[in-house]
Coordinates of C-alpha atoms in Angstrom, one line a residue:
Chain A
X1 CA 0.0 0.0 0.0
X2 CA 2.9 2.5 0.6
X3 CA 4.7 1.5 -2.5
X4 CA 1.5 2.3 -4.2
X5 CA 0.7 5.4 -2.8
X6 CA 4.1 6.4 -3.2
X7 CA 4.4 5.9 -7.0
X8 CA 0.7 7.0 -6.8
X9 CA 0.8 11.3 -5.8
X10 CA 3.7 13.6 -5.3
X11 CA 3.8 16.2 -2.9
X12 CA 5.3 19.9 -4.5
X13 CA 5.3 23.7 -3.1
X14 CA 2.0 25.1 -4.9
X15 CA 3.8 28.5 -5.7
X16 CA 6.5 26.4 -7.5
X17 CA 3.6 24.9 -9.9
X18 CA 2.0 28.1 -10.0
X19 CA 4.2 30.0 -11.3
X20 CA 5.7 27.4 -14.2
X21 CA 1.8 27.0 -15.7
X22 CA 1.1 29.3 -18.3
X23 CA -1.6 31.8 -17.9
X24 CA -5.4 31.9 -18.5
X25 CA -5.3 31.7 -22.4
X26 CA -6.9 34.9 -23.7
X27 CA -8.8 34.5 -26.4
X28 CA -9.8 38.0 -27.6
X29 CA -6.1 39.1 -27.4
X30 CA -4.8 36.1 -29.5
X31 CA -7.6 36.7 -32.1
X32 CA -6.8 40.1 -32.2
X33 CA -3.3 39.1 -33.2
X34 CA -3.9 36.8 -35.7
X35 CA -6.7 39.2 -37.5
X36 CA -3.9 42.1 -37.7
X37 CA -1.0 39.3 -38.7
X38 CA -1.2 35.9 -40.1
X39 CA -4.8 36.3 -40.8
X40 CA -4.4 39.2 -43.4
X41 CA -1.6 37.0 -45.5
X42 CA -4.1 34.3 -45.6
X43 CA -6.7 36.4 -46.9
X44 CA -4.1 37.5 -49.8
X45 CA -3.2 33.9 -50.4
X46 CA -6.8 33.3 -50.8
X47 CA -7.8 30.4 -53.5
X48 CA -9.9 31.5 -56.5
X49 CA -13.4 30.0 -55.7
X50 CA -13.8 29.0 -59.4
X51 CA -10.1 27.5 -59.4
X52 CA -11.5 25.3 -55.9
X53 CA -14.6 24.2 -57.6
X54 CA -12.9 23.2 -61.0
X55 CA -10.2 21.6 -58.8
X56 CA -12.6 20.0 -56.9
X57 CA -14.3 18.6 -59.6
X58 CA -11.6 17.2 -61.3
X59 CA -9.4 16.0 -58.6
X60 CA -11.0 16.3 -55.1
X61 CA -8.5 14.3 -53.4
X62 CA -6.0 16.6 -54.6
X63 CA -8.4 19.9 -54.3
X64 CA -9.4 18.7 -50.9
X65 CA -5.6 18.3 -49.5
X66 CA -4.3 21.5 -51.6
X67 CA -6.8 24.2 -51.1
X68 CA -8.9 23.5 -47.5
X69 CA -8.1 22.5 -43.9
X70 CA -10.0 20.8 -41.1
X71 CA -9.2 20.5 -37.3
X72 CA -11.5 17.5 -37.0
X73 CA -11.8 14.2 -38.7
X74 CA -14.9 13.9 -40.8
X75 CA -16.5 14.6 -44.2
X76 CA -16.4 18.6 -43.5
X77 CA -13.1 20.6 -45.0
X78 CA -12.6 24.4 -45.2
X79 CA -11.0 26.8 -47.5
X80 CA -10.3 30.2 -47.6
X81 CA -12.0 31.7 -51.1
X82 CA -12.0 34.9 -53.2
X83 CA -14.0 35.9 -56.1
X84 CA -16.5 38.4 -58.0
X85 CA -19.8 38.2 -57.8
X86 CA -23.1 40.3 -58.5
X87 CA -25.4 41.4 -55.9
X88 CA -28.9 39.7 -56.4
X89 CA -31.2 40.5 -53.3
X90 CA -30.4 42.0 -49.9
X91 CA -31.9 39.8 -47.0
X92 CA -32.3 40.5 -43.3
X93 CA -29.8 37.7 -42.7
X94 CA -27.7 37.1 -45.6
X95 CA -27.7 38.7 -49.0
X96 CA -27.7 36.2 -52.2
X97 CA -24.8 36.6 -54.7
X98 CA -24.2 35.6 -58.2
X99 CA -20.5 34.6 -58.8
X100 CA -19.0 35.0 -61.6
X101 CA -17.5 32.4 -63.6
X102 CA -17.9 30.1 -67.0
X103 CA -21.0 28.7 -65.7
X104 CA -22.3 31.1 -62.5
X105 CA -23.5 30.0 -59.5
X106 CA -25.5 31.4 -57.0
X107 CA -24.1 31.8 -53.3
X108 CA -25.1 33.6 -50.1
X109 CA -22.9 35.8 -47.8
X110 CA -23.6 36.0 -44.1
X111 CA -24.2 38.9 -42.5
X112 CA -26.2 38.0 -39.5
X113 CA -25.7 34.3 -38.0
X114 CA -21.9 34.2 -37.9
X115 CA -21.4 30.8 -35.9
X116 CA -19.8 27.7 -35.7
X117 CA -15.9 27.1 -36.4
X118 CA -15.7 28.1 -40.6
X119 CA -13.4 31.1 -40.5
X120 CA -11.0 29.6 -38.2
X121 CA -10.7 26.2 -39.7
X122 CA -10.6 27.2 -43.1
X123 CA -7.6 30.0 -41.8
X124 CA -5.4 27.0 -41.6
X125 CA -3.7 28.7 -38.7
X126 CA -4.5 27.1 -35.9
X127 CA -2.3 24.1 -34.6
X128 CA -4.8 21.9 -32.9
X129 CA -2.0 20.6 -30.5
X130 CA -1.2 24.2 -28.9
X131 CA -4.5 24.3 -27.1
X132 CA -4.6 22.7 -23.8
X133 CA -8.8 22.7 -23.6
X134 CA -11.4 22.4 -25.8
X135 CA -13.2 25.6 -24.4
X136 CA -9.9 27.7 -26.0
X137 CA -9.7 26.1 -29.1
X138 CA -13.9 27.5 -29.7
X139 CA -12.8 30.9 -27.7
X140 CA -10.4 31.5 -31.1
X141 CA -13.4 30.6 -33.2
X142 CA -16.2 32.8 -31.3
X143 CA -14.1 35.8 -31.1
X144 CA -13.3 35.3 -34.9
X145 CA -17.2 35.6 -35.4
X146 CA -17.6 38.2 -33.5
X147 CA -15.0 40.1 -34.8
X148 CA -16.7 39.7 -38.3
X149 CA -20.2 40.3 -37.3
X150 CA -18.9 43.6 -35.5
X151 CA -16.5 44.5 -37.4
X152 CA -16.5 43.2 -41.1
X153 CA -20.4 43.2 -41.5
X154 CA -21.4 47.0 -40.3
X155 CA -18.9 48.0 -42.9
X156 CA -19.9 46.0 -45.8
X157 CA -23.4 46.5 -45.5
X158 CA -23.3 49.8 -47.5
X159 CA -21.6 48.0 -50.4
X160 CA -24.2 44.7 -50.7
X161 CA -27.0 46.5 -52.8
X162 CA -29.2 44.9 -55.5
X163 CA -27.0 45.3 -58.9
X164 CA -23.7 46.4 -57.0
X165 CA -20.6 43.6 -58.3
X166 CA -18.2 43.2 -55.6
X167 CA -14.7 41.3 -55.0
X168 CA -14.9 38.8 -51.9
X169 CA -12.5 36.9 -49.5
X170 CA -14.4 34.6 -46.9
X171 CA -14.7 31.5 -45.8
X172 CA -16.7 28.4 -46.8
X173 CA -17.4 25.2 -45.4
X174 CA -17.6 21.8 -48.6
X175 CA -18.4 18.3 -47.5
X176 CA -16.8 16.0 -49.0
X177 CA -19.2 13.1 -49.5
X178 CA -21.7 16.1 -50.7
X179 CA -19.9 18.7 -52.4
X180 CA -22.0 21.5 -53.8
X181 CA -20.8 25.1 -54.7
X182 CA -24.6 26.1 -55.6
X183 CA -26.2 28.4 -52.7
X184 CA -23.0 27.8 -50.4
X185 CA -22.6 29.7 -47.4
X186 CA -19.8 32.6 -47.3
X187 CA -18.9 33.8 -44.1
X188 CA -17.2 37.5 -45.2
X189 CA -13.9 38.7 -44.3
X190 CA -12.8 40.9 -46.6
X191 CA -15.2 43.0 -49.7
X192 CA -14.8 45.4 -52.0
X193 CA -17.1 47.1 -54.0
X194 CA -16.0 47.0 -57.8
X195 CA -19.0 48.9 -59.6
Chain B
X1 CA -32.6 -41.9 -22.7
X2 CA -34.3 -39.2 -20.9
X3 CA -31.6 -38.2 -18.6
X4 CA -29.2 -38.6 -21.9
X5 CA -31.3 -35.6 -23.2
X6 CA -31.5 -33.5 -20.6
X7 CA -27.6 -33.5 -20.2
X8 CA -27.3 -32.7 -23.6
X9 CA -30.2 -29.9 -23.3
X10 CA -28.4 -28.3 -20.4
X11 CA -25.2 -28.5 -22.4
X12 CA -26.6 -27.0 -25.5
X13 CA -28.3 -24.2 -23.2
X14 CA -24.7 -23.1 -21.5
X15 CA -23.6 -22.5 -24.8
X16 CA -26.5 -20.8 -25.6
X17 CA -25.1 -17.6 -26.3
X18 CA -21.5 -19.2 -27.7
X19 CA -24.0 -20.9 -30.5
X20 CA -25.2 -17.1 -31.1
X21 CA -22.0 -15.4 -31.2
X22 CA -20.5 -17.8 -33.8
X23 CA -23.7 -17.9 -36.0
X24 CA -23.5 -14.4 -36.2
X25 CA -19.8 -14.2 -37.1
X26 CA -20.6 -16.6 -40.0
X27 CA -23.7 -14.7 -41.5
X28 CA -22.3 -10.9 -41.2
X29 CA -18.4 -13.2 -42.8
X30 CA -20.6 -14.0 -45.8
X31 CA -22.6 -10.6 -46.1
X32 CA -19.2 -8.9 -46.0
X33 CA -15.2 -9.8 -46.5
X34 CA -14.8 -6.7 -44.8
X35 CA -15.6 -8.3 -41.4
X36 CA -13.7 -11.5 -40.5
X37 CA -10.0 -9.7 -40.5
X38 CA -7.6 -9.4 -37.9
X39 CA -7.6 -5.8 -37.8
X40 CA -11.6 -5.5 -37.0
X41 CA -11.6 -8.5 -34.6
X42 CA -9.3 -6.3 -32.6
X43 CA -11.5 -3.0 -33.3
X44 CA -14.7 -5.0 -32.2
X45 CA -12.9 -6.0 -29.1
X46 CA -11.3 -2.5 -28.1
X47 CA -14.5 -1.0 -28.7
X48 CA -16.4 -3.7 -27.0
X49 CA -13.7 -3.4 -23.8
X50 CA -15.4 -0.8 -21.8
X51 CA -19.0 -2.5 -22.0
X52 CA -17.0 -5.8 -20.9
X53 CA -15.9 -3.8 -17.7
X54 CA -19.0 -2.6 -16.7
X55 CA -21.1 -5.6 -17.8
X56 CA -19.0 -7.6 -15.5
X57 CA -20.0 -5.2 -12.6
X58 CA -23.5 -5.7 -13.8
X59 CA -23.6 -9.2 -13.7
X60 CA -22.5 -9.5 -9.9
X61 CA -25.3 -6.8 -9.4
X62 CA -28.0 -8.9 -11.6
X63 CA -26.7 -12.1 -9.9
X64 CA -28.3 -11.0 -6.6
X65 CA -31.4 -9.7 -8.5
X66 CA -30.5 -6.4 -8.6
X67 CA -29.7 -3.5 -11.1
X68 CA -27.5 -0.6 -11.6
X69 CA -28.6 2.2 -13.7
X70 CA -25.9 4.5 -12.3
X71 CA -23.0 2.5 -14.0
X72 CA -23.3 5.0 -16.9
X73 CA -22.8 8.3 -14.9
X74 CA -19.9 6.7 -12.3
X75 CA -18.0 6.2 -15.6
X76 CA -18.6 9.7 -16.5
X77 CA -17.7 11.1 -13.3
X78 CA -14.8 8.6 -12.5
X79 CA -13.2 9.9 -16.1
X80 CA -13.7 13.3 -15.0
X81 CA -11.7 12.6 -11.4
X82 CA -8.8 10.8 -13.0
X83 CA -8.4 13.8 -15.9
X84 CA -9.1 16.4 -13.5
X85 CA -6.9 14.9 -10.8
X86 CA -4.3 14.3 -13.8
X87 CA -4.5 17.7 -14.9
X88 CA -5.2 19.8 -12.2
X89 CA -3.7 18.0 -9.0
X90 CA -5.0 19.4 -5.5
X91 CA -4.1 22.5 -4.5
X92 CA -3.9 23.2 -1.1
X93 CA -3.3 27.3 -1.0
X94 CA -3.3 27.6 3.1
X95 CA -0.4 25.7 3.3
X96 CA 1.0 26.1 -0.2
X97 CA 1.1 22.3 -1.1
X98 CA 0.2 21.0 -4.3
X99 CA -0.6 17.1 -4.7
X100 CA 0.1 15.9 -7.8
X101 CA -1.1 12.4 -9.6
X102 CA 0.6 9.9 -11.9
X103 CA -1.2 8.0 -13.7
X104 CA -1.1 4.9 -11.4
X105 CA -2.7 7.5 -8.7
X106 CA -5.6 8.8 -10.9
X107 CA -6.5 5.3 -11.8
X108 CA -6.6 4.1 -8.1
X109 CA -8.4 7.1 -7.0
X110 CA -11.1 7.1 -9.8
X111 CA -11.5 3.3 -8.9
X112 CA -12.1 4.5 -5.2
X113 CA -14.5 7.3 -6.4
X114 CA -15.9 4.4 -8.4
X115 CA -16.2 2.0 -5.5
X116 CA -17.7 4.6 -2.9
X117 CA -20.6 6.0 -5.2
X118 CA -21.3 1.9 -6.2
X119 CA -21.3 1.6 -2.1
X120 CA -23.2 4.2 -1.3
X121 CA -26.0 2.6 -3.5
X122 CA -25.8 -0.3 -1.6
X123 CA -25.7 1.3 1.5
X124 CA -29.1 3.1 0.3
X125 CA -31.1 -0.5 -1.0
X126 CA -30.6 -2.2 1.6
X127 CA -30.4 -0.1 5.0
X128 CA -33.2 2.4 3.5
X129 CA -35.2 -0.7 1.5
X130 CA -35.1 1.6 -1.5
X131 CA -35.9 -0.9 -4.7
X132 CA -32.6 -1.0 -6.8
X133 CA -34.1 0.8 -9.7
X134 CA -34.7 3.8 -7.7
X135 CA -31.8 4.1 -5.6
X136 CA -29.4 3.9 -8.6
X137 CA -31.6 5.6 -11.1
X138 CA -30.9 8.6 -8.3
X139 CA -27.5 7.7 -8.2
X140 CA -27.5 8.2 -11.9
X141 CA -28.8 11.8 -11.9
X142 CA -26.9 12.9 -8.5
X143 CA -23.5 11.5 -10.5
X144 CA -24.2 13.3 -13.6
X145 CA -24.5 16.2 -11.8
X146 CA -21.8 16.1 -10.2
X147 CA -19.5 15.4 -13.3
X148 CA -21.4 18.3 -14.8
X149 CA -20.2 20.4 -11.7
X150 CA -16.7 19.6 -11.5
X151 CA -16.0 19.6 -15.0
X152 CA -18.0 23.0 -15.3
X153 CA -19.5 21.3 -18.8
X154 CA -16.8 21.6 -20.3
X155 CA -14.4 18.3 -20.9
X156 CA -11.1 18.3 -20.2
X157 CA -8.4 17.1 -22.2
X158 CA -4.9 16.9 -23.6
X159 CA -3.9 14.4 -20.4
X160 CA -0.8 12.8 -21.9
X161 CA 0.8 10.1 -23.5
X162 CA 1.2 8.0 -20.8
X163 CA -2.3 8.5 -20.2
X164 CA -3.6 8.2 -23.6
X165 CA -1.6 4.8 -23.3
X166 CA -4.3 2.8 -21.6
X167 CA -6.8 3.7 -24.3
X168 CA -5.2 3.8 -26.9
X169 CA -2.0 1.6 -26.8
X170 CA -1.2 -2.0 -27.3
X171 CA 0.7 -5.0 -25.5
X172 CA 1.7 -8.2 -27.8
X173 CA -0.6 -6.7 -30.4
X174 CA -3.4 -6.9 -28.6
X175 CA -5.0 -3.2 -27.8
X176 CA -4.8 -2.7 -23.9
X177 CA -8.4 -2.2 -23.4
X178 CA -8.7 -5.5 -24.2
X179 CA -5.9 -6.7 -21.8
X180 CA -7.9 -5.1 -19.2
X181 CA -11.0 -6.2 -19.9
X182 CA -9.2 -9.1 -20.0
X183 CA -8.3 -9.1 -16.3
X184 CA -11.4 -7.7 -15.3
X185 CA -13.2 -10.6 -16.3
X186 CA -10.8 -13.2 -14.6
X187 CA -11.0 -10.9 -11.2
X188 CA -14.6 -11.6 -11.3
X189 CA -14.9 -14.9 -12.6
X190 CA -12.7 -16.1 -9.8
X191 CA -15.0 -13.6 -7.2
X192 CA -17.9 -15.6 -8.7
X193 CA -16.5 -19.0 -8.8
X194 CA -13.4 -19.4 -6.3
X195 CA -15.1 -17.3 -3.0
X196 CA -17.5 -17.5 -0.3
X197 CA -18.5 -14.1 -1.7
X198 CA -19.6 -15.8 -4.9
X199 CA -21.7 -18.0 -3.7
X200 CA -23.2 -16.0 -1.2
X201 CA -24.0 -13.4 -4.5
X202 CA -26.0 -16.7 -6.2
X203 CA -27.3 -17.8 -2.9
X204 CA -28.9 -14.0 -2.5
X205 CA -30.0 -13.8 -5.7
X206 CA -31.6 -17.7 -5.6
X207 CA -33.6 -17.2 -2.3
X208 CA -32.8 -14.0 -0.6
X209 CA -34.8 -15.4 2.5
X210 CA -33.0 -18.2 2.7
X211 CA -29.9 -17.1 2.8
X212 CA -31.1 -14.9 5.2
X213 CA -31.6 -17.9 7.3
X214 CA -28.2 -19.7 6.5
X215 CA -26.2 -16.7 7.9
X216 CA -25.6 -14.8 5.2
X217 CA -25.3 -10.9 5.9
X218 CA -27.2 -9.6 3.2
X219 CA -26.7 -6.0 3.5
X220 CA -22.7 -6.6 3.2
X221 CA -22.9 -8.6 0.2
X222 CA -24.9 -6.5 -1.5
X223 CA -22.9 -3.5 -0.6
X224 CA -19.5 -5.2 -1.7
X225 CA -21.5 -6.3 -5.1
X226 CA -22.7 -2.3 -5.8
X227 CA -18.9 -1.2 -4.5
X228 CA -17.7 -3.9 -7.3
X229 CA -20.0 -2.5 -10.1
X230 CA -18.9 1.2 -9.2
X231 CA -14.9 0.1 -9.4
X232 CA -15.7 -1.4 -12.7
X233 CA -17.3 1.5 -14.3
X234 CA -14.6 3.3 -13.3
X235 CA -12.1 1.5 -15.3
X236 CA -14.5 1.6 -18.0
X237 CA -14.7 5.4 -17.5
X238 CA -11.0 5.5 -17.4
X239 CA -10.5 3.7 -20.6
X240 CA -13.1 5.7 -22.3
X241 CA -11.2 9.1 -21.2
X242 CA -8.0 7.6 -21.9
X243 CA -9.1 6.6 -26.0
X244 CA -11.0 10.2 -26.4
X245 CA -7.9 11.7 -24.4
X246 CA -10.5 14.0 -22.8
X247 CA -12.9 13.4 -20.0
X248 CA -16.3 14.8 -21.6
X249 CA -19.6 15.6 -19.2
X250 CA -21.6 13.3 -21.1
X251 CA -19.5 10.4 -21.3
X252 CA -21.2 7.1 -20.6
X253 CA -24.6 8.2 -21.5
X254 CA -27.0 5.2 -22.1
X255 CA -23.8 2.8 -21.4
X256 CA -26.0 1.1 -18.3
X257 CA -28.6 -0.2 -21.2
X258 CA -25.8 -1.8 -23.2
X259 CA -24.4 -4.0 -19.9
X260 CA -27.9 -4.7 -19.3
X261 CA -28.4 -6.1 -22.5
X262 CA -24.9 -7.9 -22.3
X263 CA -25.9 -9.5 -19.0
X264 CA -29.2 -10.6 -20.8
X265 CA -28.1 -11.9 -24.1
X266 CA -25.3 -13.3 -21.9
X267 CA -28.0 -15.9 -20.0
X268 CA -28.1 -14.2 -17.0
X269 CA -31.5 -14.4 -15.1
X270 CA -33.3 -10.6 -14.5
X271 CA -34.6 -12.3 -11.1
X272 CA -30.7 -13.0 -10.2
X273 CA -29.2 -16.7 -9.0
X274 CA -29.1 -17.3 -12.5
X275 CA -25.8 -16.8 -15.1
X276 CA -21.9 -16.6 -15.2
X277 CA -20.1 -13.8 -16.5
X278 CA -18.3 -15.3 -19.5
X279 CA -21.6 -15.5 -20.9
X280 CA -22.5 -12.0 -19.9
X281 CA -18.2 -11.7 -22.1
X282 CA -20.5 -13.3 -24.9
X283 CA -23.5 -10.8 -24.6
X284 CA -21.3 -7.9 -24.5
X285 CA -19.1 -9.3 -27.9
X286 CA -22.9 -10.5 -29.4
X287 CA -24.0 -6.8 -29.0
X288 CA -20.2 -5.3 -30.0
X289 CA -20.5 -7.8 -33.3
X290 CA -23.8 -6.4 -34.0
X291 CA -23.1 -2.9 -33.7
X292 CA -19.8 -3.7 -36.3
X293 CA -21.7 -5.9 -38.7
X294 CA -24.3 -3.4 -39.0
X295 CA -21.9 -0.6 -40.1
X296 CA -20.0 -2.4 -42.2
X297 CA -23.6 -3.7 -43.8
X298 CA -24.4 0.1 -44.5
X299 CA -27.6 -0.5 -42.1
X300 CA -29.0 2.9 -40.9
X301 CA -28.4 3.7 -37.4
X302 CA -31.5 3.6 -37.0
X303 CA -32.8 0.6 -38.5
X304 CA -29.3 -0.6 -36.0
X305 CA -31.0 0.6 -32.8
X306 CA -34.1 -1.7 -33.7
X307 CA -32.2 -4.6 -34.7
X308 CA -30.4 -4.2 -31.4
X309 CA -33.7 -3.9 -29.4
X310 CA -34.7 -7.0 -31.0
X311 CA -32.0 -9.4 -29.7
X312 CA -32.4 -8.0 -26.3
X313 CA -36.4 -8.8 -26.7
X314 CA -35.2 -12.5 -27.8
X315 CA -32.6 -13.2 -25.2
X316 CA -35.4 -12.2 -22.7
X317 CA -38.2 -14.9 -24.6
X318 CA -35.2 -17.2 -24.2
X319 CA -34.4 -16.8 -20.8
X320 CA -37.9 -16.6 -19.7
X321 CA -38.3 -20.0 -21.8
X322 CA -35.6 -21.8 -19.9
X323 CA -36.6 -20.5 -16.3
X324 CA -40.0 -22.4 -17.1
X325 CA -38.4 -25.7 -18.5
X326 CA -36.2 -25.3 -14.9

């Protein structure tokens, strides 16, 4: 019983362990980073949305490992995508898109419901290993949101008008056992108005 | 000639569920070359390891005609203690000492989380005369609670490699799960089959009145039996946060009806005295089988729960069946 409880606990000065843990992780201030850094080059680097889809189509093994990123194992993968596209009607909670392409497609940017983890998974830029908990890994990703549905949103909203074509950098989320570009979901980063 | 038959009846009816297991590893070999491999024998036992653990407990339980719903929240909270306890230690600020766990110390202390919770049930059926179902249906709400409270809802994760070891590792090419499982079983079949305290568990659960009569303290017995099934579920628990390599809050959820069904396919008698754990082994690898073939069959998980249902409903018929011919 002594040999077990002896290789079972270990007895240390609490200030000692204290003081070696790293902080609280905080998420606001390490999203705030990564939107003024990394984040911006990724947006740069963005892939063509019509490149991804023809890519996609032709090769999605090699479309899927090339262009998007997951954190969790499964059928869902996410990229980071840029493109034109015309305005078609402003709603309440999104506004519906036409992209332009070959053969256009209809898609929908976000402008109210900003949830879930698409804009930091499809970033690429978070190493799943450096977060001790759970609860900071979705921290990154609601302060992301936030920052685009405070931030991004207000200031786009002048430019998504009925007729108005516009050049977009966002995030998507494909499934791969069910890919589909028609009506997919872009959750807006960065948009210009063109004419 | 009669007697002839019987003995071969009997014979036939022990390896009731051995006849079961096989016939179904023959059908689901011809529907699909995918299952009779090496690689997912050893995938249906890891995953089947855990409900192996706490079946076990559940047998001893059943065996003196008694049930344990809370099996399924003592693994939850159990996995919670030995990754909180991993990760966090006890911190004791007023005299600046901080106890820290190994792994061997987190295992032995969610075992004796385990064992207290599955006593403290006991304690409740048989000095309060609270029916089984209720006291440990309680015991399932009061532990969920509390895993929800100490892991604030949130799981808790990232414990380790030498954690993640017990989950996820493997001795001689067989997963480790498995070799505890493994050892679980043999702990209990010996309990069952080598003590007094196994036959006092079938004497109970055969005529609780008599064995009242012959001596037998009842309330002790029964308390060692619930203490048993709580330490079980904790090593369940502790495999399952060990493979996920994070204790979640909901871990374990519905993980009682599976060792039920194990204990029930496995020939064990609902109104105890009745059954031997390596048939309750067979249940849980019936029901582990199933679950497998029907994935690799495509079946909807759905259409899987009913199929599952359905066995249960049969081994019941059966059993039922047999107590008659008795």
């Amino acid at each position: 019983m002594v040999l077990l409880g002896y290789n079972a606990v270990y007895i240390r000065k609490l200030s000692d362990v204290v003081n070696s843990r790293p902080g609280k992780f905080d998420a606001k201030s390490y999203v705030q980073k990564l939107w003024a850094g990394r984040l911006q080059e990724k947006l740069d680097s963005a892939i063509d949305v019509n490149t991804l889809k023809e890519s996609l189509q032709t090769d999605p093994a090699d479309g899927f490992g090339k262009y998007t990123h997951a954190l969790a194992i499964g059928n869902y993968r996410y990229a980071m995508v840029k493109g034109i596209a015309m305005v078609d009607v402003v709603k309440e909670d999104e506004v519906l898109v036409t992209i332009q392409s070959a053969q256009p497609f209809k898609a929908v940017v976000l402008t109210e419901f900003v949830y879930g983890n698409t804009l930091r998974d499809a970033s690429g830029l978070i190493d799943l290993q450096a977060f001790p908990n759970t609860g900071d890994l979705n921290g990154v990703s609601g302060e992301l949101n936030k920052k685009v549905r405070q931030e991004v949103i207000p200031a786009l909203k002048s430019m998504l008008k009925p007729g108005n074509k516009i050049e977009f950098t966002g995030a998507v989320e494909l499934n791969k056992a069910h890919l589909r570009f028609d009506d997919i979901e872009i959750v807006p980063v960065r948009i210009k108005r063109i004419s | 000639m009669i007697a002839i038959n019987n003995s071969y009846k009997q014979r036939i009816k022990s390896l009731q569920s051995l006849i079961a297991l096989v016939l179904l590893c023959l059908v689901l070999t011809v529907l699909t070359d995918k299952f009779f491999t090496a690689d997912n024998g050893l995938n249906v036992l890891r995953q089947t390891a855990v409900n192996i653990c706490i079946a076990t407990g559940m047998t001893l339980v059943v065996l003196t005609a008694g049930i344990d719903l809370s099996v399924g929240s003592i693994l939850a909270l159990c996995g919670a203690v030995a990754a909180g306890l991993l990760k966090n230690g006890i911190a004791i600020p007023a005299v600046d000492t901080y106890i820290g766990f190994t792994v061997l110390g987190v295992v032995l202390a969610a075992m004796i989380v385990g064992a207290l919770l599955g006593w403290f049930n006991g304690l409740v059926i048989t000095r309060f005369n609270v029916p089984p179902f209720v006291a440990t249906l309680a015991m399932l709400t009061i532990a969920r609670g509390f895993t929800m409270l100490y892991t604030k809802g949130q799981p808790i994760s990232n414990l380790g490699p030498q954690f993640a070891f017990i989950g996820a590792g493997s001795f001689l090419g067989v997963p480790v799960p498995v070799w505890i499982a493994a050892v679980v079983v043999l702990i209990a079949v010996c309990i069952t089959r080598q003590t007094r305290l196994g036959r006092y568990i079938y004497a109970i659960g055969g005529n609780e009145t008599a064995a009242r009569f012959s001596g037998i303290r009842i309330s002790n017995i029964k308390m060692i039996v619930y203490a048993l099934a709580g330490a079980m579920a904790a090593i369940g628990g502790i495999i399952v946060t060990s493979r996920l390599d994070s204790a979640q809050p909901n871990a374990g959820t519905s993980y009682e009806l599976d060792a039920i069904a194990a204990v029930v396919i496995g020939g064990t008698s609902l109104s105890g005295g009745r059954g031997s754990i390596w048939g309750t082994v067979m249940g849980a690898i019936i029901i582990g089988v199933l679950n497998n073939g029907l994935v690799l069959l495509n079946v909807s998980p759905f259409w899987q729960q009913v199929v599952k249902g359905c066995v249960i409903l049969l081994a019941v018929i059966i059993d039922k069946a047999n107590a008659k011919q008795d």
